[in-house]
């Protein structure tokens, strides 16, 4: 039997449990279903699970109940406390009934300390934890083109890979437990500081009264070019605050990054500044606007 | 006579004077020669002018002497004081003998106040000033693929465009006098803050002991991706400080940007921080290293 057949067999055998049918989770679950994995879902509110039942999924009443029917359990919730609750709650969490050999994968953005807690607790039950945060937005979740950054046991990663491949396109193994979360936090740090740079360039150009569109085009083509400048620069210019990624989510992620930097003893002045600027955007009523709304903060600072 | 012919005629008629045969200026001059413009050059030290004389250029003994023989005078020097000197020095500067109708183009990175001074003085002589800073590095200068950002009189811009096109690929008209310098400063702000974000992400990843190469690859492919991350991130990982663009040049440009922001009353906290970090890199002995050497500062901050 060749490698391809083994993977195909593994795919057919892997029964998947899924926790969290939010803006990311729901389309991810649909791609898992489409790929042919036997699926059981849990969501805090049940409206969405009913629709999935019609599409062939089984429905569980708690994360714990996924245990007996799942070889791989995927969670996709909001924040570190939610991750800890759905996985570690002794009564309703995954930990309560998880089977020996199960791979538990969390796709939320959380801190490396949470990864270590989950890893340790699941290990005691013979299961494993992979931290596997995602990026690519709701569009990536729908199209199955997410980028997934994974930390944890390599054997469990290899086994669960077909499930990850059903949800994402670029699957990167980043190292031991917590490496996935750290990579995602690096992504958030890099992107947030980058966006601050874009907003400051636009702030100066606007105050100077030059052709801001020409500036964005000229800068995009060179060494200062970036995804943020190309995609969010024009939105700043047209004062379009429509969200691709909420200011409040960015702020939550920077807070987690900041905690991780604190734990590791890493001074990151740009992160501190970016966090303050996004906090100001949120305080200014832009929490549910897209991250480009950070330009409002600079506008206010210059008396606008 | 069609537009093409008019442009061709204009090209043949435009006699070019060039000031500053540095790492950028020398290859730019070669491209002006190659395009067939009659050329006179001036450089502070004469070794380089002799070589160009062999290639068909005339040589002047001062910027002033370029005046009688030039329809377009291009300068490419280091800093704002150099720009003011070669253009405005009453005895040796361009201003001394510039003819009515001449277009004076400065390709240095300087501040908008300098543009206004040059513009005003040259206007009084019937000449015009275009601020036209460049980006793309020595490779772009050699290959004629520079990005050139131009501010000033539109008519003079249109007339001088064939000369700009001999030196660069992306020629952007950014607005009135000073708009070119401002656009370049926006470029430097955007790029420097962006690079700080890259360095901070790498600092956290390194301290956490994850696979930093996998991190850079994963982050590059998404919304936090940028030229800086793709091109300078890997250099930080391999501790390769070889210069594409010197820390000290970056610092000089950020200083000019900071002055411009001050003049315009624009608070730019990220710029302030980036300037401090590049100043620390320079103070740490990395002035002649590439800008990626900013990671040394973060390394020091975390006790490395």
Coordinates of C-alpha atoms in Angstrom, one line a residue:
Chain A
X1 CA 0.0 0.0 0.0
X2 CA 1.5 3.4 -1.1
X3 CA 1.6 6.6 1.0
X4 CA -1.4 8.0 -0.9
X5 CA -3.5 5.0 0.0
X6 CA -2.5 5.2 3.6
X7 CA -3.5 8.8 3.7
X8 CA -6.7 8.0 2.0
X9 CA -7.4 5.3 4.5
X10 CA -6.5 7.6 7.4
X11 CA -8.9 10.2 5.9
X12 CA -11.8 7.8 5.8
X13 CA -11.1 6.6 9.3
X14 CA -10.7 10.0 11.0
X15 CA -13.9 11.1 12.7
X16 CA -13.9 14.8 13.3
X17 CA -15.5 16.7 16.2
X18 CA -15.8 20.5 15.8
X19 CA -16.4 23.2 18.4
X20 CA -17.4 26.8 17.6
X21 CA -19.5 27.7 14.5
X22 CA -18.6 31.4 14.4
X23 CA -17.8 33.5 11.4
X24 CA -14.7 31.3 10.8
X25 CA -15.8 28.0 12.3
X26 CA -19.0 27.6 10.2
X27 CA -17.4 27.7 6.8
X28 CA -14.4 25.6 8.0
X29 CA -16.9 22.9 9.2
X30 CA -18.6 22.9 5.7
X31 CA -15.2 22.2 4.1
X32 CA -14.6 19.4 6.5
X33 CA -17.9 17.9 5.6
X34 CA -17.3 18.4 1.9
X35 CA -14.0 16.5 2.2
X36 CA -16.0 13.5 3.5
X37 CA -15.0 13.3 7.1
X38 CA -17.6 11.9 9.5
X39 CA -18.5 14.9 11.6
X40 CA -20.0 15.9 14.9
X41 CA -20.4 19.5 15.9
X42 CA -21.0 21.5 19.0
X43 CA -21.9 25.2 19.3
X44 CA -23.0 27.3 22.3
X45 CA -26.1 28.4 20.5
X46 CA -27.9 25.7 18.6
X47 CA -29.4 27.5 15.6
X48 CA -26.4 26.8 13.5
X49 CA -26.0 23.2 14.5
X50 CA -29.5 22.4 13.2
X51 CA -28.6 23.6 9.7
X52 CA -25.5 21.4 9.8
X53 CA -27.5 18.4 11.0
X54 CA -29.5 18.7 7.8
X55 CA -26.2 18.6 5.9
X56 CA -25.2 15.3 7.5
X57 CA -23.4 16.3 10.7
X58 CA -24.2 14.8 14.1
X59 CA -24.8 17.3 16.9
X60 CA -23.3 17.1 20.4
X61 CA -24.6 18.9 23.5
X62 CA -21.2 19.7 24.9
X63 CA -17.5 19.7 23.9
X64 CA -17.2 16.7 26.2
X65 CA -19.7 14.7 24.2
X66 CA -17.5 14.9 21.1
X67 CA -15.0 12.7 22.8
X68 CA -16.4 9.2 22.2
X69 CA -17.1 9.8 18.5
X70 CA -14.0 11.8 17.4
X71 CA -10.4 10.9 16.5
X72 CA -9.7 14.6 15.8
X73 CA -11.4 17.4 17.7
X74 CA -11.1 20.9 16.3
X75 CA -12.0 24.1 18.3
X76 CA -12.3 27.6 16.9
X77 CA -13.4 30.0 19.5
X78 CA -12.6 33.7 20.4
X79 CA -10.1 34.2 23.2
X80 CA -7.8 32.3 25.6
X81 CA -10.5 31.9 28.3
X82 CA -12.9 30.3 25.8
X83 CA -10.1 27.9 24.6
X84 CA -9.4 26.9 28.2
X85 CA -13.1 26.4 28.9
X86 CA -14.1 24.2 25.9
X87 CA -11.0 22.1 26.3
X88 CA -10.3 22.0 30.0
X89 CA -13.6 22.4 31.8
X90 CA -13.7 19.2 34.0
X91 CA -17.4 18.6 33.4
X92 CA -18.3 19.9 29.9
X93 CA -14.9 20.3 28.3
X94 CA -13.2 18.0 25.8
X95 CA -10.9 16.7 28.7
X96 CA -13.9 15.1 30.4
X97 CA -14.4 12.3 27.9
X98 CA -11.5 12.5 25.4
X99 CA -10.2 9.1 24.3
X100 CA -6.6 7.8 24.3
X101 CA -4.9 8.8 21.0
X102 CA -7.2 11.7 20.1
X103 CA -5.7 14.8 18.5
X104 CA -7.2 18.1 19.8
X105 CA -6.6 21.0 17.5
X106 CA -7.3 24.6 18.5
X107 CA -7.6 27.1 15.7
X108 CA -8.2 30.2 17.9
X109 CA -5.6 32.8 18.5
X110 CA -4.4 32.3 22.1
X111 CA -1.2 32.5 24.1
X112 CA 1.6 29.8 24.4
X113 CA 0.8 29.4 28.1
X114 CA -2.7 28.2 27.2
X115 CA -1.1 25.7 24.7
X116 CA 1.1 24.3 27.5
X117 CA -1.9 23.9 29.9
X118 CA -4.0 22.1 27.3
X119 CA -1.1 20.0 26.2
X120 CA -0.3 18.8 29.7
X121 CA -3.9 18.0 30.6
X122 CA -4.6 16.1 27.4
X123 CA -1.3 14.2 27.6
X124 CA -2.4 12.8 30.9
X125 CA -5.4 11.3 29.1
X126 CA -3.2 9.9 26.3
X127 CA -4.4 12.6 23.9
X128 CA -2.5 15.4 22.2
X129 CA -2.9 19.1 21.7
X130 CA -2.0 21.0 18.5
X131 CA -2.1 24.8 18.6
X132 CA -3.1 25.7 15.0
X133 CA -4.3 29.3 14.6
X134 CA -5.5 30.5 11.3
X135 CA -5.2 33.5 9.1
X136 CA -7.0 34.5 5.9
X137 CA -10.3 35.8 7.1
X138 CA -13.8 34.6 6.5
X139 CA -13.1 34.5 2.7
X140 CA -10.2 32.1 3.3
X141 CA -12.4 30.0 5.6
X142 CA -15.1 29.7 3.0
X143 CA -12.7 29.0 0.1
X144 CA -10.5 26.6 2.1
X145 CA -7.5 28.8 1.5
X146 CA -6.6 29.6 5.1
X147 CA -3.0 29.7 6.3
X148 CA -2.7 27.4 9.3
X149 CA 0.3 27.6 11.6
X150 CA 0.7 24.5 13.7
X151 CA 2.7 23.7 16.9
X152 CA 2.8 20.4 18.8
X153 CA 3.6 16.7 18.4
X154 CA 4.8 16.0 14.9
X155 CA 3.2 12.6 14.7
X156 CA -0.2 13.9 15.6
X157 CA 0.3 16.8 13.1
X158 CA 1.0 14.3 10.3
X159 CA -2.0 12.2 11.2
X160 CA -4.4 15.2 11.4
X161 CA -3.0 16.9 8.3
X162 CA -5.8 15.7 6.0
X163 CA -8.3 17.5 8.2
X164 CA -6.2 20.7 8.2
X165 CA -5.9 20.4 4.5
X166 CA -9.6 20.3 4.1
X167 CA -9.8 23.7 5.8
X168 CA -6.6 25.5 4.6
X169 CA -4.2 25.8 1.8
X170 CA -0.9 26.7 3.5
X171 CA -0.3 24.3 6.4
X172 CA 3.0 25.2 8.2
X173 CA 4.5 23.1 11.0
X174 CA 6.2 25.6 13.2
X175 CA 7.7 23.5 16.0
X176 CA 6.8 22.2 19.5
X177 CA 3.7 23.0 21.5
X178 CA 2.9 26.7 21.4
X179 CA 4.8 27.4 18.2
X180 CA 1.6 27.8 16.2
X181 CA 0.2 30.4 18.6
X182 CA 3.6 32.2 18.7
X183 CA 3.7 32.3 14.9
X184 CA 0.2 33.8 14.7
X185 CA 1.2 36.4 17.4
X186 CA 4.2 37.2 15.3
X187 CA 1.9 37.7 12.3
X188 CA -0.4 40.0 14.3
X189 CA 2.6 42.0 15.7
X190 CA 4.1 42.4 12.2
X191 CA 0.8 43.3 10.6
X192 CA -0.3 45.8 13.2
X193 CA 3.0 47.7 13.3
X194 CA 3.0 47.6 9.5
X195 CA -0.5 49.1 9.4
X196 CA 0.6 51.9 11.8
X197 CA 3.4 52.7 9.3
X198 CA 0.9 52.9 6.5
X199 CA -1.4 55.1 8.6
X200 CA 1.4 57.5 9.5
X201 CA 2.6 57.8 5.9
X202 CA -1.0 58.7 4.9
X203 CA -1.3 61.1 7.8
X204 CA 1.8 63.0 6.7
X205 CA 0.7 63.0 3.1
X206 CA -2.8 64.2 3.9
X207 CA -1.5 67.0 6.2
X208 CA 1.0 68.1 3.4
X209 CA -1.8 68.2 0.9
X210 CA -0.1 66.1 -1.7
X211 CA -1.8 63.6 -4.1
X212 CA -2.3 60.8 -1.5
X213 CA -3.4 58.2 -4.1
X214 CA -0.2 58.8 -6.2
X215 CA 1.8 58.4 -2.9
X216 CA 0.1 55.0 -2.1
X217 CA 0.7 53.8 -5.6
X218 CA 4.4 55.0 -5.7
X219 CA 5.2 53.5 -2.3
X220 CA 3.4 50.2 -3.0
X221 CA 5.7 49.4 -5.9
X222 CA 8.9 49.6 -3.8
X223 CA 10.7 48.3 -0.7
X224 CA 8.1 49.9 1.6
X225 CA 5.3 48.0 -0.2
X226 CA 3.1 45.6 1.8
X227 CA -0.3 43.8 1.7
X228 CA -1.5 46.3 4.3
X229 CA -0.6 49.3 2.1
X230 CA -2.0 47.9 -1.0
X231 CA -5.3 46.6 0.5
X232 CA -6.0 49.0 3.4
X233 CA -4.2 52.2 2.3
X234 CA -6.8 52.9 -0.3
X235 CA -9.6 52.3 2.3
X236 CA -8.0 54.9 4.6
X237 CA -7.9 57.4 1.7
X238 CA -11.6 56.9 0.9
X239 CA -12.5 56.8 4.7
X240 CA -14.0 53.4 4.2
X241 CA -14.0 51.8 7.7
X242 CA -15.8 48.6 6.6
X243 CA -14.3 45.6 8.5
X244 CA -12.1 42.9 7.1
X245 CA -10.7 42.4 10.6
X246 CA -12.2 44.2 13.6
X247 CA -10.2 46.7 15.6
X248 CA -11.3 44.9 18.8
X249 CA -10.0 41.5 17.5
X250 CA -6.7 43.1 16.6
X251 CA -6.6 44.6 20.0
X252 CA -7.3 41.3 21.7
X253 CA -4.6 39.6 19.7
X254 CA -2.0 42.3 20.5
X255 CA -2.9 41.9 24.2
X256 CA -2.2 38.2 24.0
X257 CA 1.0 39.0 22.1
X258 CA 2.0 41.5 24.8
X259 CA 1.3 38.9 27.5
X260 CA 3.5 36.4 25.7
X261 CA 6.3 38.9 25.3
X262 CA 6.0 39.7 29.0
X263 CA 6.2 35.9 29.9
X264 CA 9.2 35.5 27.7
X265 CA 10.9 38.7 28.8
X266 CA 11.0 40.3 25.4
X267 CA 10.7 44.1 25.2
X268 CA 8.8 45.0 22.0
X269 CA 8.3 48.8 21.9
X270 CA 6.5 48.8 18.5
X271 CA 4.0 46.3 19.8
X272 CA 3.4 48.5 22.9
X273 CA 2.8 51.5 20.7
X274 CA 0.5 49.6 18.2
X275 CA -1.5 48.2 21.1
X276 CA -2.0 51.8 22.5
X277 CA -3.0 53.0 19.1
X278 CA -5.6 50.2 18.5
X279 CA -6.8 50.8 22.1
X280 CA -7.3 54.5 21.2
X281 CA -9.2 53.4 18.0
X282 CA -11.4 51.2 20.1
X283 CA -11.9 53.9 22.8
X284 CA -12.9 56.3 19.9
X285 CA -15.8 54.0 19.0
X286 CA -14.1 52.1 16.2
X287 CA -14.0 48.7 17.8
X288 CA -16.3 47.1 15.2
X289 CA -14.6 48.9 12.3
X290 CA -11.8 47.4 10.3
X291 CA -8.3 47.8 11.5
X292 CA -7.6 50.5 8.9
X293 CA -9.7 52.8 11.3
X294 CA -6.4 53.3 13.2
X295 CA -6.0 56.4 10.9
X296 CA -8.8 58.1 12.8
X297 CA -6.5 58.1 15.8
X298 CA -3.7 59.9 13.9
X299 CA -6.3 62.3 12.5
X300 CA -7.4 63.2 16.1
X301 CA -3.8 63.6 17.2
X302 CA -3.2 66.2 14.6
X303 CA -6.3 68.1 15.7
X304 CA -8.7 66.7 13.1
Chain B
X1 CA 4.2 65.6 -36.6
X2 CA 2.8 63.0 -34.1
X3 CA 3.3 63.0 -30.3
X4 CA 6.1 60.5 -30.6
X5 CA 8.0 62.7 -32.9
X6 CA 7.6 65.8 -30.7
X7 CA 8.9 63.8 -27.8
X8 CA 11.8 62.5 -29.9
X9 CA 12.6 66.1 -31.0
X10 CA 12.4 67.3 -27.4
X11 CA 14.7 64.5 -26.4
X12 CA 17.3 65.5 -28.9
X13 CA 17.1 69.1 -27.9
X14 CA 17.3 68.6 -24.2
X15 CA 20.8 69.1 -23.0
X16 CA 21.3 67.6 -19.6
X17 CA 23.6 68.7 -16.7
X18 CA 24.2 66.3 -13.9
X19 CA 25.5 67.0 -10.3
X20 CA 26.7 64.2 -8.0
X21 CA 28.3 60.9 -9.2
X22 CA 27.7 58.9 -6.1
X23 CA 26.6 55.3 -5.7
X24 CA 23.2 56.3 -7.3
X25 CA 24.3 59.3 -9.5
X26 CA 27.0 57.5 -11.5
X27 CA 24.8 54.7 -12.9
X28 CA 21.9 57.2 -13.5
X29 CA 24.3 59.4 -15.5
X30 CA 25.3 56.4 -17.6
X31 CA 21.6 55.8 -18.5
X32 CA 21.2 59.4 -19.5
X33 CA 24.2 59.1 -21.8
X34 CA 22.9 55.8 -23.2
X35 CA 19.6 57.5 -24.0
X36 CA 21.5 59.9 -26.2
X37 CA 21.1 63.2 -24.3
X38 CA 24.0 65.7 -24.7
X39 CA 25.5 65.6 -21.2
X40 CA 27.7 67.8 -18.9
X41 CA 28.6 66.5 -15.5
X42 CA 30.0 67.9 -12.2
X43 CA 31.3 66.0 -9.2
X44 CA 33.1 67.3 -6.1
X45 CA 35.9 64.8 -6.7
X46 CA 37.0 64.6 -10.3
X47 CA 38.2 60.9 -10.6
X48 CA 34.7 59.8 -11.7
X49 CA 34.2 62.7 -14.2
X50 CA 37.3 61.7 -16.1
X51 CA 35.9 58.3 -16.8
X52 CA 32.6 59.9 -18.1
X53 CA 34.6 62.3 -20.3
X54 CA 36.0 59.2 -22.1
X55 CA 32.4 58.1 -22.6
X56 CA 31.4 61.3 -24.3
X57 CA 30.3 63.6 -21.4
X58 CA 31.5 67.2 -21.0
X59 CA 32.9 68.1 -17.6
X60 CA 32.1 71.3 -15.6
X61 CA 34.1 72.7 -12.7
X62 CA 31.1 73.8 -10.6
X63 CA 27.3 73.4 -10.6
X64 CA 27.1 77.0 -11.8
X65 CA 29.0 76.1 -15.0
X66 CA 26.3 73.6 -16.0
X67 CA 24.0 76.6 -16.5
X68 CA 24.9 77.8 -20.0
X69 CA 25.0 74.3 -21.5
X70 CA 21.9 72.7 -19.9
X71 CA 18.1 72.7 -20.5
X72 CA 17.7 70.2 -17.7
X73 CA 19.9 70.1 -14.6
X74 CA 19.7 67.0 -12.4
X75 CA 21.3 66.8 -8.9
X76 CA 21.7 63.7 -6.8
X77 CA 23.5 64.4 -3.6
X78 CA 23.2 63.3 0.1
X79 CA 21.4 65.5 2.4
X80 CA 19.3 68.7 2.6
X81 CA 22.4 71.0 3.1
X82 CA 24.1 69.5 0.0
X83 CA 21.0 70.2 -2.1
X84 CA 20.9 73.8 -0.9
X85 CA 24.6 74.2 -1.6
X86 CA 24.7 72.8 -5.1
X87 CA 21.6 74.7 -6.1
X88 CA 21.6 77.9 -4.1
X89 CA 25.2 78.8 -3.5
X90 CA 25.3 82.3 -5.0
X91 CA 28.8 81.8 -6.4
X92 CA 29.2 78.2 -7.4
X93 CA 25.6 76.9 -7.2
X94 CA 23.2 76.3 -10.2
X95 CA 21.4 79.5 -9.3
X96 CA 24.5 81.6 -10.3
X97 CA 24.2 81.0 -14.1
X98 CA 21.0 79.2 -14.7
X99 CA 19.2 80.2 -17.9
X100 CA 15.6 81.3 -18.3
X101 CA 13.4 78.2 -18.8
X102 CA 15.8 75.6 -17.3
X103 CA 14.3 72.7 -15.4
X104 CA 16.3 71.9 -12.2
X105 CA 15.5 68.4 -10.9
X106 CA 16.8 67.2 -7.5
X107 CA 16.8 63.5 -6.9
X108 CA 18.1 63.6 -3.4
X109 CA 15.9 62.9 -0.4
X110 CA 15.3 66.2 1.3
X111 CA 12.6 68.1 3.1
X112 CA 9.7 70.1 1.6
X113 CA 11.1 73.4 3.0
X114 CA 14.2 72.9 0.9
X115 CA 12.0 72.4 -2.2
X116 CA 10.2 75.7 -1.5
X117 CA 13.5 77.6 -1.1
X118 CA 14.9 76.2 -4.4
X119 CA 11.6 76.7 -6.2
X120 CA 11.4 80.4 -5.1
X121 CA 15.0 81.2 -6.0
X122 CA 14.9 79.5 -9.4
X123 CA 11.5 81.0 -10.2
X124 CA 13.1 84.5 -9.9
X125 CA 15.6 83.5 -12.6
X126 CA 12.8 82.1 -14.8
X127 CA 13.8 78.5 -14.1
X128 CA 11.8 75.8 -12.3
X129 CA 12.5 73.3 -9.6
X130 CA 11.3 69.7 -9.5
X131 CA 11.8 67.7 -6.3
X132 CA 12.2 64.1 -7.7
X133 CA 13.6 61.7 -5.1
X134 CA 14.2 58.2 -6.1
X135 CA 13.9 54.7 -4.7
X136 CA 15.1 51.3 -5.9
X137 CA 18.7 51.2 -4.7
X138 CA 21.9 51.0 -6.7
X139 CA 20.5 48.1 -8.7
X140 CA 17.5 50.2 -9.8
X141 CA 19.9 53.0 -10.7
X142 CA 22.0 50.7 -12.8
X143 CA 19.1 49.0 -14.5
X144 CA 17.1 52.2 -15.0
X145 CA 14.3 50.8 -13.0
X146 CA 14.1 53.4 -10.3
X147 CA 10.9 54.7 -8.9
X148 CA 10.9 58.5 -9.2
X149 CA 8.4 60.6 -7.2
X150 CA 8.0 64.1 -8.6
X151 CA 6.7 67.4 -7.3
X152 CA 6.6 70.8 -9.0
X153 CA 5.4 72.5 -12.1
X154 CA 3.5 70.1 -14.4
X155 CA 4.7 71.7 -17.6
X156 CA 8.3 71.4 -16.6
X157 CA 7.6 67.8 -15.5
X158 CA 6.1 66.9 -18.9
X159 CA 9.0 68.5 -20.7
X160 CA 11.7 66.8 -18.6
X161 CA 9.9 63.4 -18.5
X162 CA 12.1 61.8 -21.2
X163 CA 15.2 62.5 -19.0
X164 CA 13.4 60.9 -16.0
X165 CA 12.4 58.0 -18.1
X166 CA 16.0 57.4 -19.0
X167 CA 16.8 56.9 -15.3
X168 CA 13.7 55.3 -13.9
X169 CA 10.8 53.0 -14.7
X170 CA 7.9 54.2 -12.5
X171 CA 7.7 58.0 -12.8
X172 CA 4.9 59.4 -10.6
X173 CA 3.7 63.0 -10.6
X174 CA 2.7 63.6 -7.0
X175 CA 1.6 67.3 -7.1
X176 CA 3.0 70.7 -6.4
X177 CA 6.5 71.7 -5.2
X178 CA 7.6 69.5 -2.3
X179 CA 5.2 66.7 -3.1
X180 CA 8.0 64.5 -4.4
X181 CA 10.0 64.9 -1.3
X182 CA 7.0 64.3 0.9
X183 CA 6.1 61.1 -1.0
X184 CA 9.6 59.8 -0.5
X185 CA 9.5 60.6 3.2
X186 CA 6.1 58.7 3.4
X187 CA 8.0 55.8 1.7
X188 CA 10.7 56.0 4.3
X189 CA 8.3 56.2 7.2
X190 CA 6.2 53.3 5.9
X191 CA 9.3 51.2 5.3
X192 CA 11.1 51.9 8.5
X193 CA 8.1 51.2 10.8
X194 CA 7.3 48.1 8.7
X195 CA 10.9 46.9 9.3
X196 CA 10.5 47.5 13.0
X197 CA 7.4 45.2 12.9
X198 CA 9.4 42.5 11.1
X199 CA 12.2 42.8 13.6
X200 CA 9.8 42.6 16.6
X201 CA 8.1 39.5 15.2
X202 CA 11.5 37.9 14.7
X203 CA 12.6 38.9 18.2
X204 CA 9.5 37.2 19.8
X205 CA 9.9 34.1 17.7
X206 CA 13.6 33.8 18.5
X207 CA 13.0 34.2 22.2
X208 CA 10.2 31.6 22.1
X209 CA 12.5 29.2 20.4
X210 CA 10.1 28.4 17.5
X211 CA 11.1 27.6 13.9
X212 CA 11.8 31.2 12.8
X213 CA 12.1 30.3 9.2
X214 CA 8.7 28.7 9.1
X215 CA 7.3 31.8 10.9
X216 CA 8.7 34.1 8.2
X217 CA 7.4 31.9 5.4
X218 CA 4.0 31.6 7.0
X219 CA 3.6 35.3 7.8
X220 CA 4.9 36.4 4.3
X221 CA 2.0 34.7 2.5
X222 CA -0.7 36.6 4.4
X223 CA -2.0 40.0 5.3
X224 CA 1.2 40.8 7.3
X225 CA 3.3 40.1 4.3
X226 CA 5.6 42.8 2.9
X227 CA 8.7 43.5 0.8
X228 CA 10.7 44.0 4.1
X229 CA 9.6 40.7 5.6
X230 CA 10.4 38.7 2.4
X231 CA 13.7 40.4 1.6
X232 CA 15.1 41.5 5.0
X233 CA 13.5 39.0 7.4
X234 CA 15.7 36.1 6.1
X235 CA 18.8 38.3 6.5
X236 CA 17.9 38.9 10.2
X237 CA 17.6 35.2 10.7
X238 CA 21.0 34.4 9.2
X239 CA 22.5 37.5 11.0
X240 CA 23.5 38.9 7.6
X241 CA 24.1 42.7 8.1
X242 CA 25.3 43.4 4.5
X243 CA 23.9 46.7 3.4
X244 CA 21.2 47.2 0.8
X245 CA 20.4 50.6 2.4
X246 CA 22.6 51.9 5.3
X247 CA 21.2 52.4 8.8
X248 CA 22.8 55.9 8.8
X249 CA 20.9 56.8 5.5
X250 CA 17.7 55.5 6.9
X251 CA 18.3 57.6 10.0
X252 CA 19.0 60.7 8.0
X253 CA 15.8 60.2 6.0
X254 CA 13.8 59.6 9.2
X255 CA 15.3 62.8 10.7
X256 CA 14.1 64.8 7.6
X257 CA 10.7 63.1 7.8
X258 CA 10.5 64.0 11.5
X259 CA 11.4 67.7 10.7
X260 CA 8.7 67.7 8.0
X261 CA 6.2 66.3 10.4
X262 CA 7.2 68.9 13.0
X263 CA 6.8 71.7 10.4
X264 CA 3.4 70.5 9.4
X265 CA 2.2 69.8 13.0
X266 CA 1.7 66.1 12.4
X267 CA 2.3 63.8 15.5
X268 CA 3.7 60.5 14.2
X269 CA 4.5 58.3 17.2
X270 CA 5.6 55.3 15.1
X271 CA 8.1 57.5 13.2
X272 CA 9.5 58.8 16.6
X273 CA 10.0 55.2 17.8
X274 CA 11.5 54.0 14.5
X275 CA 13.9 57.0 14.5
X276 CA 15.0 56.1 18.1
X277 CA 15.5 52.5 17.2
X278 CA 17.6 53.3 14.1
X279 CA 19.5 55.8 16.2
X280 CA 20.2 53.0 18.7
X281 CA 21.4 50.8 15.8
X282 CA 23.8 53.5 14.7
X283 CA 25.0 54.2 18.2
X284 CA 25.6 50.5 18.5
X285 CA 28.1 50.6 15.6
X286 CA 25.7 49.5 12.8
X287 CA 25.6 52.8 10.9
X288 CA 27.2 51.2 7.8
X289 CA 25.2 48.0 8.1
X290 CA 22.0 47.4 6.2
X291 CA 18.7 48.6 7.8
X292 CA 17.9 45.0 8.9
X293 CA 20.6 45.5 11.6
X294 CA 17.8 47.1 13.7
X295 CA 17.3 43.5 15.0
X296 CA 20.5 43.9 17.0
X297 CA 18.8 46.7 19.0
X298 CA 15.9 44.4 20.0
X299 CA 18.4 41.6 20.8
X300 CA 20.3 44.0 23.2
X301 CA 17.0 45.1 24.8
X302 CA 16.2 41.5 25.6
X303 CA 19.6 41.1 27.2
X304 CA 21.4 39.4 24.3

